[in-house]
PDB file of C-alpha atoms in Angstrom:
ATOM      1  CA  MET A 483      25.218  73.621 -38.647  1.00  0.00           C
ATOM      2  CA  LYS A 484      24.632  70.567 -36.465  1.00  0.00           C
ATOM      3  CA  TYR A 485      25.782  72.579 -33.426  1.00  0.00           C
ATOM      4  CA  LEU A 486      23.238  75.286 -34.212  1.00  0.00           C
ATOM      5  CA  LEU A 487      20.485  72.676 -34.456  1.00  0.00           C
ATOM      6  CA  LEU A 488      21.586  71.108 -31.179  1.00  0.00           C
ATOM      7  CA  SER A 489      21.605  74.494 -29.470  1.00  0.00           C
ATOM      8  CA  ALA A 490      18.137  75.272 -30.807  1.00  0.00           C
ATOM      9  CA  ALA A 491      16.843  71.918 -29.560  1.00  0.00           C
ATOM     10  CA  LEU A 492      18.287  72.568 -26.116  1.00  0.00           C
ATOM     11  CA  VAL A 493      16.698  76.006 -25.981  1.00  0.00           C
ATOM     12  CA  LEU A 494      13.308  74.550 -26.955  1.00  0.00           C
ATOM     13  CA  ALA A 495      13.673  71.802 -24.349  1.00  0.00           C
ATOM     14  CA  ASN A 496      14.480  74.363 -21.681  1.00  0.00           C
ATOM     15  CA  VAL A 497      11.506  76.512 -22.654  1.00  0.00           C
ATOM     16  CA  SER A 498       9.234  73.444 -22.478  1.00  0.00           C
ATOM     17  CA  ALA A 499      10.597  72.409 -19.095  1.00  0.00           C
ATOM     18  CA  PHE A 500      10.255  75.956 -17.815  1.00  0.00           C
ATOM     19  CA  SER A 501       6.600  76.207 -18.878  1.00  0.00           C
ATOM     20  CA  GLN A 502       5.668  72.963 -17.128  1.00  0.00           C
ATOM     21  CA  ASP A 503       4.705  73.694 -13.530  1.00  0.00           C
ATOM     22  CA  THR A 504       5.710  70.803 -11.271  1.00  0.00           C
ATOM     23  CA  ASN A 505       3.286  72.139  -8.672  1.00  0.00           C
ATOM     24  CA  PHE A 506       0.352  71.740 -11.066  1.00  0.00           C
ATOM     25  CA  TRP A 507      -0.854  68.188 -10.423  1.00  0.00           C
ATOM     26  CA  ILE A 508      -2.924  66.584 -13.167  1.00  0.00           C
ATOM     27  CA  PHE A 509      -5.331  63.670 -12.735  1.00  0.00           C
ATOM     28  CA  VAL A 510      -6.638  61.802 -15.782  1.00  0.00           C
ATOM     29  CA  CYS A 511     -10.219  60.591 -15.292  1.00  0.00           C
ATOM     30  CA  PHE A 512     -12.596  58.373 -17.247  1.00  0.00           C
ATOM     31  CA  GLY A 513     -15.684  56.205 -16.904  1.00  0.00           C
ATOM     32  CA  GLN A 514     -19.414  56.082 -17.599  1.00  0.00           C
ATOM     33  CA  SER A 515     -22.507  57.921 -16.337  1.00  0.00           C
ATOM     34  CA  ASN A 516     -21.569  58.237 -12.679  1.00  0.00           C
ATOM     35  CA  MET A 517     -18.240  59.740 -13.760  1.00  0.00           C
ATOM     36  CA  GLU A 518     -20.092  62.168 -16.021  1.00  0.00           C
ATOM     37  CA  GLY A 519     -22.357  63.147 -13.175  1.00  0.00           C
ATOM     38  CA  TYR A 520     -25.800  61.780 -13.896  1.00  0.00           C
ATOM     39  CA  ASN A 521     -28.722  64.147 -13.547  1.00  0.00           C
ATOM     40  CA  MET A 522     -32.103  63.913 -15.230  1.00  0.00           C
ATOM     41  CA  THR A 523     -32.063  67.681 -15.768  1.00  0.00           C
ATOM     42  CA  GLY A 524     -28.359  67.915 -16.598  1.00  0.00           C
ATOM     43  CA  ALA A 525     -26.425  70.994 -15.543  1.00  0.00           C
ATOM     44  CA  ALA A 526     -29.656  72.739 -14.558  1.00  0.00           C
ATOM     45  CA  GLY A 527     -30.065  70.217 -11.763  1.00  0.00           C
ATOM     46  CA  ILE A 528     -26.729  70.895 -10.056  1.00  0.00           C
ATOM     47  CA  PRO A 529     -27.431  72.242  -6.544  1.00  0.00           C
ATOM     48  CA  GLN A 530     -26.421  75.867  -6.096  1.00  0.00           C
ATOM     49  CA  GLN A 531     -24.274  74.964  -3.089  1.00  0.00           C
ATOM     50  CA  ASP A 532     -21.977  73.009  -5.406  1.00  0.00           C
ATOM     51  CA  LYS A 533     -21.455  75.906  -7.814  1.00  0.00           C
ATOM     52  CA  ILE A 534     -19.981  78.311  -5.275  1.00  0.00           C
ATOM     53  CA  ASN A 535     -16.763  78.588  -3.276  1.00  0.00           C
ATOM     54  CA  VAL A 536     -14.704  76.498  -5.708  1.00  0.00           C
ATOM     55  CA  ASP A 537     -11.017  77.110  -5.017  1.00  0.00           C
ATOM     56  CA  PRO A 538      -9.440  78.550  -8.206  1.00  0.00           C
ATOM     57  CA  ARG A 539      -6.498  76.218  -7.574  1.00  0.00           C
ATOM     58  CA  PHE A 540      -8.849  73.418  -8.688  1.00  0.00           C
ATOM     59  CA  GLN A 541      -9.002  73.508 -12.493  1.00  0.00           C
ATOM     60  CA  VAL A 542     -10.661  71.465 -15.243  1.00  0.00           C
ATOM     61  CA  LEU A 543      -9.407  71.153 -18.799  1.00  0.00           C
ATOM     62  CA  ALA A 544     -12.419  71.313 -21.116  1.00  0.00           C
ATOM     63  CA  SER A 545     -12.469  68.150 -23.226  1.00  0.00           C
ATOM     64  CA  VAL A 546     -15.307  69.537 -25.372  1.00  0.00           C
ATOM     65  CA  ASP A 547     -16.738  72.999 -25.968  1.00  0.00           C
ATOM     66  CA  PHE A 548     -19.193  74.330 -23.352  1.00  0.00           C
ATOM     67  CA  PRO A 549     -20.928  77.146 -25.313  1.00  0.00           C
ATOM     68  CA  GLY A 550     -23.302  78.103 -22.516  1.00  0.00           C
ATOM     69  CA  LEU A 551     -20.453  78.485 -20.037  1.00  0.00           C
ATOM     70  CA  GLY A 552     -18.034  80.132 -22.446  1.00  0.00           C
ATOM     71  CA  ARG A 553     -15.577  77.237 -22.209  1.00  0.00           C
ATOM     72  CA  THR A 554     -13.522  76.127 -25.194  1.00  0.00           C
ATOM     73  CA  LYS A 555     -12.027  72.684 -25.647  1.00  0.00           C
ATOM     74  CA  GLY A 556      -8.387  72.531 -24.609  1.00  0.00           C
ATOM     75  CA  ASN A 557      -8.452  75.419 -22.110  1.00  0.00           C
ATOM     76  CA  TRP A 558      -8.310  75.462 -18.319  1.00  0.00           C
ATOM     77  CA  TYR A 559     -11.145  76.794 -16.157  1.00  0.00           C
ATOM     78  CA  THR A 560     -11.984  76.911 -12.466  1.00  0.00           C
ATOM     79  CA  ALA A 561     -13.700  73.571 -11.797  1.00  0.00           C
ATOM     80  CA  VAL A 562     -17.277  74.741 -11.324  1.00  0.00           C
ATOM     81  CA  PRO A 563     -19.635  71.915 -12.344  1.00  0.00           C
ATOM     82  CA  PRO A 564     -20.473  70.529 -14.828  1.00  0.00           C
ATOM     83  CA  LEU A 565     -16.976  69.218 -15.482  1.00  0.00           C
ATOM     84  CA  CYS A 566     -17.458  66.539 -18.146  1.00  0.00           C
ATOM     85  CA  ARG A 567     -19.761  67.976 -20.820  1.00  0.00           C
ATOM     86  CA  PRO A 568     -22.385  70.762 -20.953  1.00  0.00           C
ATOM     87  CA  ASN A 569     -25.401  68.626 -19.991  1.00  0.00           C
ATOM     88  CA  THR A 570     -23.842  66.542 -17.245  1.00  0.00           C
ATOM     89  CA  GLY A 571     -24.208  67.056 -13.499  1.00  0.00           C
ATOM     90  CA  LEU A 572     -22.325  66.894 -10.232  1.00  0.00           C
ATOM     91  CA  CYS A 573     -19.850  64.000 -10.174  1.00  0.00           C
ATOM     92  CA  PRO A 574     -17.256  62.412  -7.865  1.00  0.00           C
ATOM     93  CA  LEU A 575     -14.515  64.583  -9.377  1.00  0.00           C
ATOM     94  CA  ASP A 576     -16.071  67.726  -7.923  1.00  0.00           C
ATOM     95  CA  TYR A 577     -15.327  66.719  -4.355  1.00  0.00           C
ATOM     96  CA  PHE A 578     -12.220  64.741  -5.262  1.00  0.00           C
ATOM     97  CA  GLY A 579     -10.631  67.989  -6.408  1.00  0.00           C
ATOM     98  CA  ARG A 580     -12.042  70.095  -3.591  1.00  0.00           C
ATOM     99  CA  THR A 581     -10.734  67.635  -1.015  1.00  0.00           C
ATOM    100  CA  LEU A 582      -7.261  67.797  -2.545  1.00  0.00           C
ATOM    101  CA  ALA A 583      -7.324  71.596  -2.738  1.00  0.00           C
ATOM    102  CA  SER A 584      -8.332  71.970   0.891  1.00  0.00           C
ATOM    103  CA  ASN A 585      -5.585  69.640   2.130  1.00  0.00           C
ATOM    104  CA  LEU A 586      -2.586  70.237  -0.140  1.00  0.00           C
ATOM    105  CA  PRO A 587      -0.114  73.104   0.344  1.00  0.00           C
ATOM    106  CA  PRO A 588      -1.337  76.384  -1.167  1.00  0.00           C
ATOM    107  CA  ASN A 589       1.392  76.380  -3.830  1.00  0.00           C
ATOM    108  CA  ILE A 590      -0.032  73.199  -5.397  1.00  0.00           C
ATOM    109  CA  LYS A 591      -2.769  73.433  -8.038  1.00  0.00           C
ATOM    110  CA  ILE A 592      -5.018  70.541  -9.073  1.00  0.00           C
ATOM    111  CA  GLY A 593      -6.110  69.895 -12.649  1.00  0.00           C
ATOM    112  CA  ILE A 594      -8.447  67.233 -13.959  1.00  0.00           C
ATOM    113  CA  VAL A 595      -8.837  65.888 -17.476  1.00  0.00           C
ATOM    114  CA  THR A 596     -12.025  63.877 -17.887  1.00  0.00           C
ATOM    115  CA  VAL A 597     -13.750  61.894 -20.629  1.00  0.00           C
ATOM    116  CA  ALA A 598     -16.796  59.778 -19.786  1.00  0.00           C
ATOM    117  CA  VAL A 599     -19.640  58.197 -21.736  1.00  0.00           C
ATOM    118  CA  ALA A 600     -22.927  57.223 -20.115  1.00  0.00           C
ATOM    119  CA  GLY A 601     -23.790  53.549 -20.373  1.00  0.00           C
ATOM    120  CA  CYS A 602     -20.509  52.476 -21.913  1.00  0.00           C
ATOM    121  CA  LYS A 603     -18.581  49.316 -21.216  1.00  0.00           C
ATOM    122  CA  ILE A 604     -14.877  49.551 -20.474  1.00  0.00           C
ATOM    123  CA  GLU A 605     -14.398  48.231 -24.011  1.00  0.00           C
ATOM    124  CA  LEU A 606     -15.071  51.738 -25.326  1.00  0.00           C
ATOM    125  CA  PHE A 607     -11.675  52.803 -23.923  1.00  0.00           C
ATOM    126  CA  ASP A 608      -9.834  49.932 -25.655  1.00  0.00           C
ATOM    127  CA  LYS A 609      -7.652  51.894 -28.098  1.00  0.00           C
ATOM    128  CA  THR A 610      -7.460  49.016 -30.558  1.00  0.00           C
ATOM    129  CA  ASN A 611     -10.973  47.556 -30.540  1.00  0.00           C
ATOM    130  CA  TYR A 612     -13.160  50.501 -29.484  1.00  0.00           C
ATOM    131  CA  ALA A 613     -14.666  51.031 -32.949  1.00  0.00           C
ATOM    132  CA  ALA A 614     -16.421  47.668 -33.003  1.00  0.00           C
ATOM    133  CA  TYR A 615     -18.205  48.569 -29.773  1.00  0.00           C
ATOM    134  CA  ALA A 616     -18.838  52.232 -30.624  1.00  0.00           C
ATOM    135  CA  THR A 617     -20.461  51.465 -33.972  1.00  0.00           C
ATOM    136  CA  ALA A 618     -22.253  48.207 -33.121  1.00  0.00           C
ATOM    137  CA  THR A 619     -25.894  48.049 -34.155  1.00  0.00           C
ATOM    138  CA  ASN A 620     -26.975  47.422 -30.561  1.00  0.00           C
ATOM    139  CA  THR A 621     -25.123  50.492 -29.244  1.00  0.00           C
ATOM    140  CA  PRO A 622     -27.897  53.002 -28.395  1.00  0.00           C
ATOM    141  CA  SER A 623     -28.190  56.089 -30.609  1.00  0.00           C
ATOM    142  CA  TRP A 624     -27.952  58.395 -27.587  1.00  0.00           C
ATOM    143  CA  MET A 625     -24.632  56.809 -26.629  1.00  0.00           C
ATOM    144  CA  LYS A 626     -23.367  57.186 -30.174  1.00  0.00           C
ATOM    145  CA  GLY A 627     -24.250  60.876 -29.883  1.00  0.00           C
ATOM    146  CA  ILE A 628     -22.026  61.208 -26.808  1.00  0.00           C
ATOM    147  CA  ILE A 629     -19.243  59.315 -28.569  1.00  0.00           C
ATOM    148  CA  ARG A 630     -19.489  61.752 -31.509  1.00  0.00           C
ATOM    149  CA  ALA A 631     -18.836  64.604 -29.073  1.00  0.00           C
ATOM    150  CA  TYR A 632     -15.366  63.042 -28.700  1.00  0.00           C
ATOM    151  CA  ASP A 633     -14.935  62.711 -32.494  1.00  0.00           C
ATOM    152  CA  GLY A 634     -15.865  59.042 -32.314  1.00  0.00           C
ATOM    153  CA  ASP A 635     -12.932  57.956 -30.105  1.00  0.00           C
ATOM    154  CA  PRO A 636     -13.168  58.769 -26.365  1.00  0.00           C
ATOM    155  CA  TYR A 637      -9.804  57.133 -25.600  1.00  0.00           C
ATOM    156  CA  ALA A 638      -8.028  59.221 -28.220  1.00  0.00           C
ATOM    157  CA  ARG A 639      -9.666  62.383 -26.859  1.00  0.00           C
ATOM    158  CA  LEU A 640      -8.562  61.469 -23.332  1.00  0.00           C
ATOM    159  CA  VAL A 641      -4.951  61.024 -24.497  1.00  0.00           C
ATOM    160  CA  GLU A 642      -5.102  64.208 -26.579  1.00  0.00           C
ATOM    161  CA  MET A 643      -6.276  66.277 -23.605  1.00  0.00           C
ATOM    162  CA  ALA A 644      -3.867  64.587 -21.187  1.00  0.00           C
ATOM    163  CA  LYS A 645      -0.928  65.386 -23.465  1.00  0.00           C
ATOM    164  CA  LEU A 646      -2.109  68.973 -23.644  1.00  0.00           C
ATOM    165  CA  ALA A 647      -2.320  69.075 -19.845  1.00  0.00           C
ATOM    166  CA  GLN A 648       1.235  67.721 -19.598  1.00  0.00           C
ATOM    167  CA  LYS A 649       2.482  70.933 -21.199  1.00  0.00           C
ATOM    168  CA  ASP A 650       1.267  72.796 -18.110  1.00  0.00           C
ATOM    169  CA  GLY A 651       1.686  70.320 -15.274  1.00  0.00           C
ATOM    170  CA  VAL A 652       2.593  66.781 -14.245  1.00  0.00           C
ATOM    171  CA  ILE A 653       0.287  63.770 -14.207  1.00  0.00           C
ATOM    172  CA  LYS A 654      -0.027  62.337 -10.705  1.00  0.00           C
ATOM    173  CA  GLY A 655      -2.576  59.577 -11.216  1.00  0.00           C
ATOM    174  CA  PHE A 656      -5.759  58.226 -12.739  1.00  0.00           C
ATOM    175  CA  VAL A 657      -9.342  58.212 -11.517  1.00  0.00           C
ATOM    176  CA  LEU A 658     -11.915  55.695 -12.789  1.00  0.00           C
ATOM    177  CA  HIS A 659     -15.597  55.175 -12.146  1.00  0.00           C
ATOM    178  CA  GLN A 660     -16.997  52.522 -14.448  1.00  0.00           C
ATOM    179  CA  GLY A 661     -18.393  49.035 -14.157  1.00  0.00           C
ATOM    180  CA  GLU A 662     -22.165  49.141 -14.191  1.00  0.00           C
ATOM    181  CA  SER A 663     -22.289  48.126 -17.855  1.00  0.00           C
ATOM    182  CA  ASN A 664     -19.762  45.325 -17.228  1.00  0.00           C
ATOM    183  CA  THR A 665     -21.653  43.828 -14.293  1.00  0.00           C
ATOM    184  CA  GLY A 666     -20.680  40.192 -13.876  1.00  0.00           C
ATOM    185  CA  ASP A 667     -17.678  40.463 -16.201  1.00  0.00           C
ATOM    186  CA  LYS A 668     -14.823  38.742 -14.393  1.00  0.00           C
ATOM    187  CA  GLN A 669     -12.416  39.926 -17.092  1.00  0.00           C
ATOM    188  CA  TRP A 670     -13.098  43.558 -16.162  1.00  0.00           C
ATOM    189  CA  PRO A 671      -9.877  43.947 -14.114  1.00  0.00           C
ATOM    190  CA  ASN A 672      -7.804  42.702 -17.056  1.00  0.00           C
ATOM    191  CA  LYS A 673      -9.641  45.036 -19.426  1.00  0.00           C
ATOM    192  CA  VAL A 674      -9.000  47.982 -17.105  1.00  0.00           C
ATOM    193  CA  LYS A 675      -5.337  46.999 -16.959  1.00  0.00           C
ATOM    194  CA  GLY A 676      -5.224  47.111 -20.750  1.00  0.00           C
ATOM    195  CA  VAL A 677      -6.531  50.689 -20.716  1.00  0.00           C
ATOM    196  CA  TYR A 678      -4.178  51.665 -17.878  1.00  0.00           C
ATOM    197  CA  ASP A 679      -1.138  50.174 -19.636  1.00  0.00           C
ATOM    198  CA  ASN A 680      -2.001  51.982 -22.874  1.00  0.00           C
ATOM    199  CA  LEU A 681      -2.375  55.286 -21.033  1.00  0.00           C
ATOM    200  CA  ILE A 682       0.972  54.800 -19.309  1.00  0.00           C
ATOM    201  CA  ASN A 683       2.663  54.102 -22.647  1.00  0.00           C
ATOM    202  CA  ASP A 684       0.885  56.774 -24.680  1.00  0.00           C
ATOM    203  CA  LEU A 685       1.583  59.461 -22.085  1.00  0.00           C
ATOM    204  CA  GLY A 686       5.210  58.452 -21.491  1.00  0.00           C
ATOM    205  CA  LEU A 687       4.693  57.675 -17.798  1.00  0.00           C
ATOM    206  CA  GLN A 688       6.088  55.179 -15.309  1.00  0.00           C
ATOM    207  CA  GLY A 689       3.361  52.850 -14.026  1.00  0.00           C
ATOM    208  CA  GLN A 690       4.878  52.441 -10.580  1.00  0.00           C
ATOM    209  CA  ASN A 691       4.481  56.202 -10.075  1.00  0.00           C
ATOM    210  CA  GLN A 692       0.884  56.453 -11.295  1.00  0.00           C
ATOM    211  CA  PRO A 693      -1.847  55.298  -8.914  1.00  0.00           C
ATOM    212  CA  LEU A 694      -5.254  54.354 -10.256  1.00  0.00           C
ATOM    213  CA  LEU A 695      -8.286  54.929  -8.037  1.00  0.00           C
ATOM    214  CA  ALA A 696     -11.415  52.956  -8.962  1.00  0.00           C
ATOM    215  CA  GLY A 697     -14.733  53.539  -7.230  1.00  0.00           C
ATOM    216  CA  GLU A 698     -17.335  50.920  -6.459  1.00  0.00           C
ATOM    217  CA  VAL A 699     -20.748  51.208  -8.092  1.00  0.00           C
ATOM    218  CA  VAL A 700     -23.857  51.906  -5.960  1.00  0.00           C
ATOM    219  CA  ASN A 701     -23.580  49.571  -2.989  1.00  0.00           C
ATOM    220  CA  ALA A 702     -25.897  46.775  -1.923  1.00  0.00           C
ATOM    221  CA  ASP A 703     -26.535  48.526   1.386  1.00  0.00           C
ATOM    222  CA  VAL A 704     -28.582  51.172  -0.428  1.00  0.00           C
ATOM    223  CA  GLY A 705     -30.106  48.755  -2.943  1.00  0.00           C
ATOM    224  CA  GLY A 706     -27.693  49.187  -5.846  1.00  0.00           C
ATOM    225  CA  ILE A 707     -28.906  47.148  -8.818  1.00  0.00           C
ATOM    226  CA  CYS A 708     -25.361  46.568 -10.075  1.00  0.00           C
ATOM    227  CA  ALA A 709     -23.857  45.952  -6.626  1.00  0.00           C
ATOM    228  CA  SER A 710     -22.847  42.423  -7.639  1.00  0.00           C
ATOM    229  CA  MET A 711     -20.092  44.117  -9.673  1.00  0.00           C
ATOM    230  CA  ASN A 712     -18.380  45.438  -6.553  1.00  0.00           C
ATOM    231  CA  PRO A 713     -16.671  42.153  -5.567  1.00  0.00           C
ATOM    232  CA  ILE A 714     -15.123  42.128  -9.058  1.00  0.00           C
ATOM    233  CA  ILE A 715     -14.044  45.782  -8.779  1.00  0.00           C
ATOM    234  CA  ASP A 716     -12.556  44.985  -5.373  1.00  0.00           C
ATOM    235  CA  THR A 717     -10.099  42.546  -6.986  1.00  0.00           C
ATOM    236  CA  LEU A 718      -8.516  45.224  -9.204  1.00  0.00           C
ATOM    237  CA  PRO A 719      -5.414  45.659  -6.969  1.00  0.00           C
ATOM    238  CA  GLN A 720      -4.583  42.006  -7.669  1.00  0.00           C
ATOM    239  CA  THR A 721      -4.234  42.922 -11.352  1.00  0.00           C
ATOM    240  CA  ILE A 722      -2.889  46.483 -11.082  1.00  0.00           C
ATOM    241  CA  PRO A 723      -0.675  46.648  -7.977  1.00  0.00           C
ATOM    242  CA  ASN A 724      -0.729  50.449  -7.863  1.00  0.00           C
ATOM    243  CA  SER A 725      -4.532  50.621  -7.805  1.00  0.00           C
ATOM    244  CA  TYR A 726      -6.925  51.339  -4.964  1.00  0.00           C
ATOM    245  CA  VAL A 727     -10.650  50.706  -4.638  1.00  0.00           C
ATOM    246  CA  ILE A 728     -12.922  53.402  -3.188  1.00  0.00           C
ATOM    247  CA  SER A 729     -15.847  52.030  -1.196  1.00  0.00           C
ATOM    248  CA  SER A 730     -19.336  53.244  -2.056  1.00  0.00           C
ATOM    249  CA  ALA A 731     -20.860  51.901   1.157  1.00  0.00           C
ATOM    250  CA  GLY A 732     -23.480  54.283   2.486  1.00  0.00           C
ATOM    251  CA  CYS A 733     -23.319  56.649  -0.495  1.00  0.00           C
ATOM    252  CA  ALA A 734     -26.910  57.628  -1.264  1.00  0.00           C
ATOM    253  CA  CYS A 735     -28.395  56.669  -4.614  1.00  0.00           C
ATOM    254  CA  ARG A 736     -31.326  57.891  -6.663  1.00  0.00           C
ATOM    255  CA  PRO A 737     -34.465  55.976  -5.638  1.00  0.00           C
ATOM    256  CA  GLU A 738     -35.813  55.987  -9.191  1.00  0.00           C
ATOM    257  CA  ASP A 739     -33.015  53.800 -10.541  1.00  0.00           C
ATOM    258  CA  HIS A 740     -30.691  52.590  -7.729  1.00  0.00           C
ATOM    259  CA  LEU A 741     -27.940  53.007 -10.308  1.00  0.00           C
ATOM    260  CA  HIS A 742     -26.807  56.613  -9.959  1.00  0.00           C
ATOM    261  CA  PHE A 743     -25.740  58.528  -6.880  1.00  0.00           C
ATOM    262  CA  THR A 744     -27.544  61.545  -5.490  1.00  0.00           C
ATOM    263  CA  PRO A 745     -25.622  64.830  -5.115  1.00  0.00           C
ATOM    264  CA  ALA A 746     -24.973  63.862  -1.488  1.00  0.00           C
ATOM    265  CA  GLY A 747     -23.708  60.475  -2.680  1.00  0.00           C
ATOM    266  CA  TYR A 748     -21.373  62.116  -5.195  1.00  0.00           C
ATOM    267  CA  ARG A 749     -20.037  64.463  -2.530  1.00  0.00           C
ATOM    268  CA  GLU A 750     -19.270  61.585  -0.168  1.00  0.00           C
ATOM    269  CA  LEU A 751     -17.790  59.299  -2.823  1.00  0.00           C
ATOM    270  CA  GLY A 752     -15.712  62.125  -4.290  1.00  0.00           C
ATOM    271  CA  THR A 753     -14.389  63.025  -0.841  1.00  0.00           C
ATOM    272  CA  ARG A 754     -13.332  59.408  -0.342  1.00  0.00           C
ATOM    273  CA  TYR A 755     -11.484  59.475  -3.663  1.00  0.00           C
ATOM    274  CA  GLY A 756      -9.715  62.638  -2.539  1.00  0.00           C
ATOM    275  CA  LEU A 757      -8.754  61.287   0.873  1.00  0.00           C
ATOM    276  CA  LYS A 758      -7.338  58.119  -0.673  1.00  0.00           C
ATOM    277  CA  MET A 759      -5.301  60.065  -3.227  1.00  0.00           C
ATOM    278  CA  LEU A 760      -3.917  62.275  -0.463  1.00  0.00           C
ATOM    279  CA  SER A 761      -2.872  59.172   1.459  1.00  0.00           C
ATOM    280  CA  VAL A 762      -1.280  57.563  -1.616  1.00  0.00           C
ATOM    281  CA  LEU A 763       0.670  60.751  -2.356  1.00  0.00           C
ATOM    282  CA  GLY A 764       1.831  60.999   1.253  1.00  0.00           C
ATOM    283  CA  TYR A 765      -0.240  63.961   2.450  1.00  0.00           C
ATOM    284  CA  PRO A 766      -2.307  63.686   5.635  1.00  0.00           C
ATOM    285  CA  ALA A 767      -5.866  64.979   5.498  1.00  0.00           C
ATOM    286  CA  LYS A 768      -6.724  67.799   7.830  1.00  0.00           C
TER     287      LYS A 768
END
């Protein structure tokens, strides 16, 4: 009997290994409003130029349902924006993925898994202490509404979707854009490391093989109101050796708030993310 069970286990393991495509590269992404893709008019405000000519090799795993787009949570779709949730806009991930697709060999597909919550501190992705932050009386009701879209636990949803993605492909790294709500917090790098370490453990990965790219917030050169956070973000590689900071210098921001990028700013920042990931993975950009 034990031999039959062993044989069955081996068959199941082989089926699982066979279904996982090693040429399907997954990137796990999280953050706050600039990672969502901020837009006052939501998806309706995404420029038409960004909705066309998306390489079908660039896929997004829906982390929530998108009724208007016919997307269902837990399924893959061509990465036409919005990527995060139904009412979000263009974001850095759009041109991160497009840059990878246009430079990687044609047999490689790119998949992104993304969970982001506007206005949140990095504490919301602390798997142990998130609830205290998510339910605090001073947490805005609109943010609590976004958190409810992830069943009250954005970190758990991120892990759930990443594990689902691992059935189809292999995780190649992490992408973060967050920091505005932690401006001035010198413990931010350590807090990010806590999230990174938990992701590595919960997803059964090896940290030395998993780069983390973290983007700067809107830069001082365009009047960013949280630009004082960038020197803190820039120290992240001292805490996570396999991390890389993406400069936001010159990336255009919205004049009404100097907090969020314009579509042109998202395109440029996302391209920089993509070029850095290509370099880290050993692929020259065309």
